[in-house]
PDB file of C-alpha atoms in Angstrom:
ATOM      1  CA  MET A 202       8.125  -5.051 -26.668  1.00 63.00           C
ATOM      2  CA  ALA A 203       5.563  -3.689 -24.453  1.00 77.00           C
ATOM      3  CA  GLU A 204       3.091  -1.379 -25.532  1.00 92.00           C
ATOM      4  CA  THR A 205       3.735   2.348 -25.761  1.00 94.00           C
ATOM      5  CA  LEU A 206       2.361   4.151 -22.863  1.00 95.00           C
ATOM      6  CA  ILE A 207       4.106   7.885 -23.993  1.00 96.00           C
ATOM      7  CA  SER A 208       5.397   8.415 -27.535  1.00 97.00           C
ATOM      8  CA  VAL A 209       7.031  12.142 -27.748  1.00 97.00           C
ATOM      9  CA  LYS A 210       6.915  13.439 -30.999  1.00 97.00           C
ATOM     10  CA  ASN A 211       9.680  16.472 -32.270  1.00 97.00           C
ATOM     11  CA  LEU A 212       8.857  18.725 -29.289  1.00 97.00           C
ATOM     12  CA  ARG A 213      10.193  21.703 -29.228  1.00 97.00           C
ATOM     13  CA  LYS A 214      10.597  24.301 -26.049  1.00 97.00           C
ATOM     14  CA  SER A 215      11.534  28.275 -26.361  1.00 97.00           C
ATOM     15  CA  PHE A 216      11.775  30.784 -23.982  1.00 95.00           C
ATOM     16  CA  GLY A 217      12.242  33.491 -25.847  1.00 95.00           C
ATOM     17  CA  ASP A 218      14.740  33.219 -28.386  1.00 94.00           C
ATOM     18  CA  LEU A 219      16.473  30.479 -25.988  1.00 95.00           C
ATOM     19  CA  GLU A 220      15.915  27.099 -27.427  1.00 96.00           C
ATOM     20  CA  VAL A 221      16.106  23.891 -24.766  1.00 97.00           C
ATOM     21  CA  LEU A 222      14.217  21.630 -26.272  1.00 97.00           C
ATOM     22  CA  LYS A 223      15.218  21.338 -30.228  1.00 96.00           C
ATOM     23  CA  ASP A 224      12.994  18.650 -32.288  1.00 95.00           C
ATOM     24  CA  ILE A 225      12.838  15.568 -29.652  1.00 97.00           C
ATOM     25  CA  SER A 226      11.369  12.639 -30.109  1.00 97.00           C
ATOM     26  CA  LEU A 227      10.887   9.020 -28.269  1.00 96.00           C
ATOM     27  CA  ASP A 228       9.187   6.001 -26.254  1.00 96.00           C
ATOM     28  CA  VAL A 229       8.407   5.123 -23.583  1.00 97.00           C
ATOM     29  CA  HIS A 230       7.098   1.523 -22.986  1.00 96.00           C
ATOM     30  CA  GLN A 231       5.148   0.275 -20.279  1.00 95.00           C
ATOM     31  CA  GLY A 232       6.855  -0.901 -18.150  1.00 96.00           C
ATOM     32  CA  GLU A 233      10.424   0.379 -19.045  1.00 97.00           C
ATOM     33  CA  VAL A 234      12.498   2.791 -16.606  1.00 98.00           C
ATOM     34  CA  VAL A 235      14.267   5.270 -18.607  1.00 98.00           C
ATOM     35  CA  CYS A 236      17.020   7.257 -16.828  1.00 98.00           C
ATOM     36  CA  ILE A 237      18.031  10.876 -18.655  1.00 98.00           C
ATOM     37  CA  ILE A 238      21.052  12.372 -17.941  1.00 97.00           C
ATOM     38  CA  GLY A 239      23.670  15.032 -19.274  1.00 96.00           C
ATOM     39  CA  PRO A 240      24.803  18.103 -17.870  1.00 94.00           C
ATOM     40  CA  SER A 241      22.403  20.955 -16.107  1.00 91.00           C
ATOM     41  CA  GLY A 242      21.179  23.575 -19.318  1.00 91.00           C
ATOM     42  CA  SER A 243      20.767  20.360 -21.088  1.00 95.00           C
ATOM     43  CA  GLY A 244      16.707  20.075 -20.793  1.00 95.00           C
ATOM     44  CA  LYS A 245      15.901  17.635 -19.248  1.00 97.00           C
ATOM     45  CA  SER A 246      14.232  18.813 -16.749  1.00 95.00           C
ATOM     46  CA  THR A 247      11.911  20.876 -19.202  1.00 97.00           C
ATOM     47  CA  LEU A 248      11.471  17.768 -21.042  1.00 97.00           C
ATOM     48  CA  LEU A 249       9.901  16.304 -17.751  1.00 96.00           C
ATOM     49  CA  ARG A 250       7.396  19.486 -17.819  1.00 95.00           C
ATOM     50  CA  CYS A 251       6.450  19.810 -21.312  1.00 96.00           C
ATOM     51  CA  ILE A 252       5.780  15.349 -21.080  1.00 96.00           C
ATOM     52  CA  ASN A 253       3.874  16.418 -17.151  1.00 93.00           C
ATOM     53  CA  GLN A 254       2.009  20.296 -19.572  1.00 91.00           C
ATOM     54  CA  LEU A 255       3.750  22.117 -16.648  1.00 92.00           C
ATOM     55  CA  GLU A 256       5.492  23.923 -19.842  1.00 94.00           C
ATOM     56  CA  THR A 257       3.327  24.202 -23.054  1.00 93.00           C
ATOM     57  CA  PRO A 258       5.654  23.093 -25.567  1.00 95.00           C
ATOM     58  CA  THR A 259       6.187  25.119 -28.637  1.00 95.00           C
ATOM     59  CA  ASP A 260       5.603  22.273 -31.291  1.00 96.00           C
ATOM     60  CA  GLY A 261       5.413  18.880 -31.448  1.00 96.00           C
ATOM     61  CA  GLU A 262       3.281  16.122 -29.920  1.00 96.00           C
ATOM     62  CA  VAL A 263       3.340  14.228 -26.572  1.00 96.00           C
ATOM     63  CA  VAL A 264       1.308  11.056 -26.660  1.00 96.00           C
ATOM     64  CA  TYR A 265      -0.263   9.154 -24.288  1.00 95.00           C
ATOM     65  CA  LYS A 266      -2.058   5.837 -24.799  1.00 89.00           C
ATOM     66  CA  GLY A 267      -3.107   7.021 -28.322  1.00 88.00           C
ATOM     67  CA  GLU A 268      -3.860  10.350 -27.473  1.00 92.00           C
ATOM     68  CA  ASN A 269      -2.158  13.992 -28.684  1.00 94.00           C
ATOM     69  CA  ILE A 270      -2.494  15.385 -24.567  1.00 93.00           C
ATOM     70  CA  LEU A 271      -1.954  18.472 -26.800  1.00 90.00           C
ATOM     71  CA  ASP A 272      -4.063  19.475 -28.706  1.00 87.00           C
ATOM     72  CA  GLY A 273      -6.436  20.674 -26.569  1.00 84.00           C
ATOM     73  CA  LYS A 274      -9.099  18.747 -26.242  1.00 86.00           C
ATOM     74  CA  ALA A 275      -7.430  15.822 -23.430  1.00 86.00           C
ATOM     75  CA  ASP A 276      -8.647  15.797 -20.426  1.00 89.00           C
ATOM     76  CA  ILE A 277      -4.887  16.728 -18.567  1.00 89.00           C
ATOM     77  CA  ARG A 278      -6.171  16.986 -14.973  1.00 88.00           C
ATOM     78  CA  LYS A 279      -7.126  13.110 -15.664  1.00 89.00           C
ATOM     79  CA  PHE A 280      -3.492  12.750 -17.201  1.00 93.00           C
ATOM     80  CA  ARG A 281      -1.389  14.305 -14.883  1.00 90.00           C
ATOM     81  CA  GLU A 282      -3.988  11.299 -12.543  1.00 89.00           C
ATOM     82  CA  GLU A 283      -2.173   8.714 -14.740  1.00 94.00           C
ATOM     83  CA  VAL A 284       1.380   9.730 -14.932  1.00 95.00           C
ATOM     84  CA  GLY A 285       3.216  11.339 -11.255  1.00 93.00           C
ATOM     85  CA  MET A 286       5.878  13.676 -10.995  1.00 94.00           C
ATOM     86  CA  VAL A 287       7.945  13.881  -8.114  1.00 94.00           C
ATOM     87  CA  PHE A 288      10.049  17.241  -7.784  1.00 91.00           C
ATOM     88  CA  GLN A 289      13.662  18.125  -6.446  1.00 88.00           C
ATOM     89  CA  ARG A 290      12.254  20.121  -4.182  1.00 85.00           C
ATOM     90  CA  PHE A 291       9.279  17.721  -2.714  1.00 84.00           C
ATOM     91  CA  ASN A 292       6.588  20.299  -2.496  1.00 87.00           C
ATOM     92  CA  LEU A 293       4.800  18.994  -0.056  1.00 93.00           C
ATOM     93  CA  PHE A 294       2.280  21.348   1.825  1.00 94.00           C
ATOM     94  CA  PRO A 295       4.193  22.555   5.335  1.00 94.00           C
ATOM     95  CA  LEU A 296       0.899  22.831   7.016  1.00 94.00           C
ATOM     96  CA  ARG A 297      -0.738  19.447   6.584  1.00 95.00           C
ATOM     97  CA  THR A 298       0.552  15.981   8.379  1.00 96.00           C
ATOM     98  CA  VAL A 299       2.075  13.253   6.089  1.00 97.00           C
ATOM     99  CA  LEU A 300      -0.638  11.835   6.164  1.00 97.00           C
ATOM    100  CA  GLY A 301      -2.547  15.064   4.508  1.00 96.00           C
ATOM    101  CA  ASN A 302      -0.674  15.171   2.129  1.00 96.00           C
ATOM    102  CA  VAL A 303      -0.603  11.569   0.876  1.00 96.00           C
ATOM    103  CA  THR A 304      -4.261  10.766   1.097  1.00 96.00           C
ATOM    104  CA  MET A 305      -5.248  14.866  -0.471  1.00 94.00           C
ATOM    105  CA  ALA A 306      -5.386  14.337  -3.679  1.00 90.00           C
ATOM    106  CA  PRO A 307      -6.469  10.730  -3.331  1.00 91.00           C
ATOM    107  CA  VAL A 308      -9.823  12.784  -1.664  1.00 90.00           C
ATOM    108  CA  LEU A 309      -9.870  15.619  -3.388  1.00 88.00           C
ATOM    109  CA  THR A 310     -10.078  14.825  -7.067  1.00 86.00           C
ATOM    110  CA  LYS A 311     -10.400  10.859  -6.918  1.00 83.00           C
ATOM    111  CA  HIS A 312     -13.635  11.208  -4.376  1.00 85.00           C
ATOM    112  CA  LYS A 313     -12.347   8.512  -2.399  1.00 86.00           C
ATOM    113  CA  ASN A 314     -13.761   7.948   1.057  1.00 90.00           C
ATOM    114  CA  LYS A 315     -12.036   8.903   4.315  1.00 91.00           C
ATOM    115  CA  LYS A 316     -11.084   5.677   5.360  1.00 93.00           C
ATOM    116  CA  GLU A 317      -9.691   4.008   2.572  1.00 93.00           C
ATOM    117  CA  ALA A 318      -7.759   6.467   1.000  1.00 94.00           C
ATOM    118  CA  LYS A 319      -6.195   6.485   4.632  1.00 95.00           C
ATOM    119  CA  ASP A 320      -6.103   3.131   5.079  1.00 95.00           C
ATOM    120  CA  TYR A 321      -4.002   3.117   1.712  1.00 96.00           C
ATOM    121  CA  ALA A 322      -2.044   5.606   3.006  1.00 96.00           C
ATOM    122  CA  MET A 323      -0.604   3.631   5.508  1.00 96.00           C
ATOM    123  CA  GLU A 324       0.330   1.174   3.199  1.00 95.00           C
ATOM    124  CA  LEU A 325       2.074   3.461   1.036  1.00 96.00           C
ATOM    125  CA  LEU A 326       4.634   5.041   4.019  1.00 96.00           C
ATOM    126  CA  LYS A 327       4.342   1.718   5.430  1.00 94.00           C
ATOM    127  CA  ARG A 328       6.229   0.948   1.669  1.00 94.00           C
ATOM    128  CA  VAL A 329       8.224   3.067   1.855  1.00 94.00           C
ATOM    129  CA  GLY A 330       9.274   2.980   5.220  1.00 94.00           C
ATOM    130  CA  LEU A 331       7.533   5.802   7.370  1.00 94.00           C
ATOM    131  CA  ASP A 332       4.584   5.034   8.483  1.00 92.00           C
ATOM    132  CA  GLY A 333       5.728   5.912  12.117  1.00 95.00           C
ATOM    133  CA  LYS A 334       5.643   9.816  11.042  1.00 96.00           C
ATOM    134  CA  ALA A 335       2.243   9.577   9.464  1.00 96.00           C
ATOM    135  CA  ASP A 336       0.921  11.958  11.881  1.00 96.00           C
ATOM    136  CA  ALA A 337       4.336  14.797  12.016  1.00 97.00           C
ATOM    137  CA  LYS A 338       4.396  17.759   9.589  1.00 96.00           C
ATOM    138  CA  PRO A 339       7.068  18.149   6.891  1.00 95.00           C
ATOM    139  CA  ASP A 340       9.147  20.428   8.432  1.00 93.00           C
ATOM    140  CA  MET A 341       9.934  17.950  11.396  1.00 95.00           C
ATOM    141  CA  LEU A 342      11.118  14.892   8.748  1.00 95.00           C
ATOM    142  CA  SER A 343      14.625  15.030   6.829  1.00 94.00           C
ATOM    143  CA  GLY A 344      15.211  15.886   3.025  1.00 93.00           C
ATOM    144  CA  GLY A 345      15.517  11.880   2.004  1.00 93.00           C
ATOM    145  CA  GLN A 346      12.319  11.479   4.337  1.00 95.00           C
ATOM    146  CA  GLN A 347      10.954  14.534   2.872  1.00 95.00           C
ATOM    147  CA  GLN A 348      11.389  12.967  -0.641  1.00 94.00           C
ATOM    148  CA  ARG A 349       9.871   9.087   0.314  1.00 95.00           C
ATOM    149  CA  VAL A 350       6.477  11.174   1.496  1.00 95.00           C
ATOM    150  CA  ALA A 351       6.654  12.403  -2.274  1.00 95.00           C
ATOM    151  CA  ILE A 352       6.671   8.958  -3.635  1.00 96.00           C
ATOM    152  CA  ALA A 353       4.212   7.626  -1.403  1.00 96.00           C
ATOM    153  CA  ARG A 354       1.711  11.107  -2.003  1.00 95.00           C
ATOM    154  CA  ALA A 355       2.450   9.887  -6.261  1.00 95.00           C
ATOM    155  CA  LEU A 356       1.264   6.783  -5.870  1.00 96.00           C
ATOM    156  CA  ALA A 357      -0.978   6.763  -4.007  1.00 95.00           C
ATOM    157  CA  MET A 358      -3.003   8.185  -6.897  1.00 94.00           C
ATOM    158  CA  ASP A 359      -2.327   4.956  -8.750  1.00 94.00           C
ATOM    159  CA  PRO A 360       0.049   5.608 -11.377  1.00 95.00           C
ATOM    160  CA  LYS A 361       0.274   4.385 -15.291  1.00 95.00           C
ATOM    161  CA  ALA A 362       4.049   6.353 -14.909  1.00 97.00           C
ATOM    162  CA  LEU A 363       5.956   8.188 -12.801  1.00 97.00           C
ATOM    163  CA  LEU A 364       8.270  10.566 -13.472  1.00 97.00           C
ATOM    164  CA  PHE A 365      11.230  12.153 -11.539  1.00 97.00           C
ATOM    165  CA  ASP A 366      13.114  15.037 -11.809  1.00 95.00           C
ATOM    166  CA  GLU A 367      15.768  14.393 -10.384  1.00 94.00           C
ATOM    167  CA  PRO A 368      14.949  13.118  -7.209  1.00 93.00           C
ATOM    168  CA  THR A 369      17.630  12.883  -5.105  1.00 93.00           C
ATOM    169  CA  SER A 370      19.239  16.874  -6.388  1.00 90.00           C
ATOM    170  CA  ALA A 371      18.485  18.634  -3.112  1.00 86.00           C
ATOM    171  CA  LEU A 372      19.588  15.635  -0.470  1.00 88.00           C
ATOM    172  CA  ASP A 373      22.877  15.359   1.433  1.00 88.00           C
ATOM    173  CA  PRO A 374      24.825  12.916  -0.109  1.00 87.00           C
ATOM    174  CA  GLU A 375      24.275  10.338   3.034  1.00 87.00           C
ATOM    175  CA  LEU A 376      20.146  10.455   2.170  1.00 89.00           C
ATOM    176  CA  VAL A 377      20.456   9.785  -1.432  1.00 93.00           C
ATOM    177  CA  GLY A 378      20.754   5.981  -0.663  1.00 92.00           C
ATOM    178  CA  GLU A 379      16.847   5.509   0.947  1.00 92.00           C
ATOM    179  CA  VAL A 380      15.022   6.912  -1.711  1.00 94.00           C
ATOM    180  CA  LEU A 381      16.415   5.338  -4.591  1.00 95.00           C
ATOM    181  CA  SER A 382      16.328   2.357  -2.689  1.00 95.00           C
ATOM    182  CA  VAL A 383      12.669   3.551  -3.182  1.00 94.00           C
ATOM    183  CA  MET A 384      12.572   3.672  -6.482  1.00 96.00           C
ATOM    184  CA  LYS A 385      14.324   0.555  -7.596  1.00 96.00           C
ATOM    185  CA  GLU A 386      11.813  -1.947  -5.498  1.00 95.00           C
ATOM    186  CA  LEU A 387       9.586   0.531  -7.654  1.00 96.00           C
ATOM    187  CA  ALA A 388      11.588  -0.320 -11.264  1.00 96.00           C
ATOM    188  CA  ALA A 389      11.343  -3.787  -9.651  1.00 95.00           C
ATOM    189  CA  ASP A 390       7.648  -4.044  -9.638  1.00 95.00           C
ATOM    190  CA  GLY A 391       7.314  -2.360 -13.156  1.00 95.00           C
ATOM    191  CA  MET A 392       6.334   1.263 -12.175  1.00 97.00           C
ATOM    192  CA  THR A 393       7.032   2.502 -16.281  1.00 97.00           C
ATOM    193  CA  MET A 394       9.276   5.260 -14.661  1.00 98.00           C
ATOM    194  CA  VAL A 395      11.033   8.559 -16.141  1.00 98.00           C
ATOM    195  CA  VAL A 396      14.365   9.428 -14.283  1.00 98.00           C
ATOM    196  CA  VAL A 397      16.215  12.871 -14.735  1.00 97.00           C
ATOM    197  CA  THR A 398      18.626  11.893 -12.640  1.00 96.00           C
ATOM    198  CA  HIS A 399      23.000  12.189 -12.021  1.00 93.00           C
ATOM    199  CA  GLU A 400      23.426   9.405  -9.882  1.00 94.00           C
ATOM    200  CA  MET A 401      25.594   7.419 -13.120  1.00 94.00           C
ATOM    201  CA  ALA A 402      25.059   4.043 -10.553  1.00 93.00           C
ATOM    202  CA  PHE A 403      21.332   4.010 -10.383  1.00 95.00           C
ATOM    203  CA  ALA A 404      21.590   4.899 -14.020  1.00 96.00           C
ATOM    204  CA  ARG A 405      23.839   2.146 -14.889  1.00 95.00           C
ATOM    205  CA  ASP A 406      21.824  -0.977 -12.767  1.00 95.00           C
ATOM    206  CA  VAL A 407      18.359   0.016 -12.962  1.00 96.00           C
ATOM    207  CA  ALA A 408      17.553   1.671 -16.542  1.00 97.00           C
ATOM    208  CA  ASP A 409      16.567  -0.501 -18.896  1.00 97.00           C
ATOM    209  CA  ARG A 410      17.689   2.589 -21.669  1.00 98.00           C
ATOM    210  CA  VAL A 411      19.386   5.829 -20.704  1.00 98.00           C
ATOM    211  CA  ILE A 412      19.442   9.151 -22.726  1.00 98.00           C
ATOM    212  CA  PHE A 413      21.930  11.159 -23.166  1.00 98.00           C
ATOM    213  CA  MET A 414      20.841  14.922 -23.556  1.00 97.00           C
ATOM    214  CA  ALA A 415      23.209  17.805 -24.602  1.00 96.00           C
ATOM    215  CA  ASP A 416      21.909  21.150 -25.941  1.00 95.00           C
ATOM    216  CA  GLY A 417      18.872  20.787 -26.504  1.00 96.00           C
ATOM    217  CA  TYR A 418      18.915  17.487 -28.263  1.00 97.00           C
ATOM    218  CA  ILE A 419      19.466  13.178 -27.523  1.00 98.00           C
ATOM    219  CA  VAL A 420      22.692  12.587 -27.971  1.00 97.00           C
ATOM    220  CA  GLU A 421      22.671   9.366 -27.399  1.00 97.00           C
ATOM    221  CA  GLU A 422      20.977   6.456 -26.711  1.00 97.00           C
ATOM    222  CA  GLY A 423      19.904   2.478 -25.234  1.00 97.00           C
ATOM    223  CA  THR A 424      21.228  -0.112 -23.141  1.00 97.00           C
ATOM    224  CA  PRO A 425      22.923   1.008 -20.025  1.00 97.00           C
ATOM    225  CA  GLU A 426      26.036  -1.404 -21.168  1.00 96.00           C
ATOM    226  CA  GLN A 427      25.922   0.769 -24.065  1.00 97.00           C
ATOM    227  CA  VAL A 428      26.087   4.056 -23.752  1.00 97.00           C
ATOM    228  CA  MET A 429      27.653   4.593 -19.957  1.00 95.00           C
ATOM    229  CA  GLY A 430      29.774   0.925 -20.655  1.00 93.00           C
ATOM    230  CA  HIS A 431      30.521   1.981 -25.157  1.00 95.00           C
ATOM    231  CA  PRO A 432      29.358   5.516 -26.008  1.00 96.00           C
ATOM    232  CA  ARG A 433      30.153   6.438 -29.370  1.00 96.00           C
ATOM    233  CA  GLU A 434      29.011  10.297 -29.104  1.00 96.00           C
ATOM    234  CA  GLU A 435      32.583  12.306 -28.033  1.00 96.00           C
ATOM    235  CA  ARG A 436      29.894  14.446 -26.237  1.00 95.00           C
ATOM    236  CA  THR A 437      28.843  11.249 -24.644  1.00 96.00           C
ATOM    237  CA  LYS A 438      32.175  10.351 -23.734  1.00 95.00           C
ATOM    238  CA  THR A 439      33.637  13.664 -22.201  1.00 95.00           C
ATOM    239  CA  PHE A 440      30.432  13.942 -20.307  1.00 95.00           C
ATOM    240  CA  LEU A 441      30.899  10.391 -18.041  1.00 94.00           C
ATOM    241  CA  SER A 442      34.569  11.029 -17.826  1.00 91.00           C
ATOM    242  CA  ARG A 443      34.356  13.913 -15.855  1.00 84.00           C
ATOM    243  CA  PHE A 444      32.051  11.847 -13.664  1.00 74.00           C
ATOM    244  CA  LEU A 445      33.767   8.471 -13.637  1.00 64.00           C
ATOM    245  CA  ALA A 446      37.370  10.702 -12.930  1.00 58.00           C
ATOM    246  CA  ALA A 447      35.217  12.647  -9.558  1.00 51.00           C
TER     247      ALA A 447
END
């Protein structure tokens, strides 16, 4: 088994009286693609936001390379450089060009010189098929193109892992494939990825492990064949039957 990169231990998160995450534990190994599926409101996105420290867990640990990043001593900025996040809504800077969006963080936080950052950004934009759009502003791009820029921006930090929070949910159906294609290439290249998704075909074909969440719990986990092909739990079977029937 590959090295454990991220380990979530007994994680809980409440918003007031509403407990959204209930004793979640999982390990993510180097080079592994983990897809998290489940109904809306099951806590999937909150789990990613707690891992990335965009939300503060109520209890539990998030251990990265052996260090609990919740203990108040960890360098969260450094952690976020190494564990990048791609959001549903792209979160690009609207007044900056595509190239400016991709080079901004490496220059400001990693102190790369501008030429080095630009050269690397152009490599990444070529990788996601957008090197011809370097001078465009985000509002000149389709949703699928914006999301590919967001992926290139995350890659510009040379992350050890990427968290994807339903990266295709805000896209028109005909644009979904271009984003999933980039993600499949990243997986094939060995990028460690945790992907919250409703794209069942992607989870089945690309994931090393699938986690099914419902009501704040991990209900079932295993290989795609185990969870999606032969689910054990009734809650999992009900969820998957809705997608298969659609």
